[in-house]
Amino acid sequence: MRKQFLVLLVLCGLLFSCHNTNKQSESNTVVTSEKTSKKVSKRNYGINKNNAYSDLFFDSAYMENYIAQNAIPDSIARRLRSFYNTRNYQFAWFTSNGLTEQALGFWNLRNYISYGGDTIQNKKLKQTMDSLTQVDTVQATTDSAFINTELALTVDFINYTLGKYDKGYVKRKEMERFIPFVKEDAVTVADSLINKKHKDDKYFEDVNENYKALKQELAHYLQIVKSGGWPVVNGDAKDFKKGKSSGEIVLLKKRLTISGDMPAGDTTTAFDDTLSSGIKHYQQRLGLTQDGVMTTSLLKDINITAQQRLQQLLINLNRMRWMPDEPNGQLILVNLPEFALHVFNNKQKEFDMNVVVGKEGHNTVMFTGQVSTVVFSPYWNVPRSIVQKEIVPKMNANKNYLESNHMEVTGTSGGLPVVRQLPGKWNALGRVKFLFPNSYNIYLHDTNEKGLFKNDKRAYSHGCIRISDPKKMAEFLLRDQPKWTPDKIEEAMDSGNQQFVSVKNPVPVFITYYTAWVDENGLLNFRDDIYKRDATVAQMMF
């Protein structure tokens, strides 16, 4: 409740004296010259609440007053009009359910870039957005506060894009389509994206390698869809193993051939080594153990249609517009659906690491931060929600619960005990944790449940990110501090005495959500939509 109140206060700070302007007629908009109008997209009156990406709209007259009262330069004002004409004045960054995925992605990127010194000029916008992204739910409306934030964020987006990319690589109309605006058929969207030609031969993928690689796969999958997709493979998992023969095995081979997981030409009915190799290749692209064994869940993945995969590629292409460039410094990138962490240093990948992320209902949040502190032999200060829902009932059922779990009560707060777990091998945070200050109380840490890293799918935590090799991470973060040798780090991890160590050069952490991407080996990867974000966006886009 306190956070929501703070958000309202901040939003109110953005209000302008034009709070009655939404009552003005659409006919009061500025009339531009014929020369200027060529640089402004025509208004798309075909977009309405039934087919729009967002369900919130505002009056164009409000925007004109915003432009005038904030002295928006003509060059930016034209782009602002063009942007919202394309959308028929629907919100880009909000729906009635709050911030869109694009708003979260863009703001993550802006915060990441600010660590390198590119400060966000609009301080009120930063204050508002930081507040909005720190609350669990936001009920957006068409009142002045949200419209002002919407327009301020678009102005910031336009300025960022114009300043970030050389002329030509992000065309005006392309910029307007960075945020989806109308529900469309996936084939139509993909076809337009792939086949649209530019006279100057400059394309966005030329300045975004990850986007370029995935767009090439989009072309491949578009062709698959246009050719009829791939067959549905019926039967049970037990029907697909060595020694079996059937017509469904022929279909399975055809299915894996079409997606490029096994070579063409094998049309036999037998489950042979070639098919086993094809299944292993497919398992590799899904991040699964490569054993060539068919399971019920794997068969379900195989039967995801080519049309659905095409949609998935389009959704993730959109996300890659907000991907940070290869860093000149250090970067820790966590991809939640991949259950993996990647560490970069001066554009080179240093290492990868398996992670455990939040389980359903305790989703790990997408945001950006900076690792600033290493805590050796940490206490675990048990979150209030866990104390209430889990610890107190167990304390009531077993008077020795705290002692047997190496826990202690250090006080009370709001009628609940304040509980912490002592440092040691039993500690839920393991032997070390890595802090990057944020309002979500999320951090990287070791764990005493090492067996979870053996599982292919690793969503088990209460929201924090457990890492498989914490010593390696500590060595990386403290590499510029000669005192902290590998032996010294090991000693501190085992000491049982909590110790805070500041990181000399804090390292950005970028938490992402990609369910489709091309890896460094050129392999197209897919992952499960663990938090149903793809499903939500698909309903809005297609």
Coordinates of C-alpha atoms in Angstrom, one line a residue, residues 32 112 239 251 317 331 334:
T32 CA 1.3 20.9 -40.8
Y112 CA 21.7 -0.3 -17.9
D239 CA 6.0 -46.0 -28.9
L251 CA 6.1 -38.8 -39.2
L317 CA 12.6 -10.5 -32.0
L331 CA 28.1 -7.7 -17.7
V334 CA 20.6 -13.8 -16.7

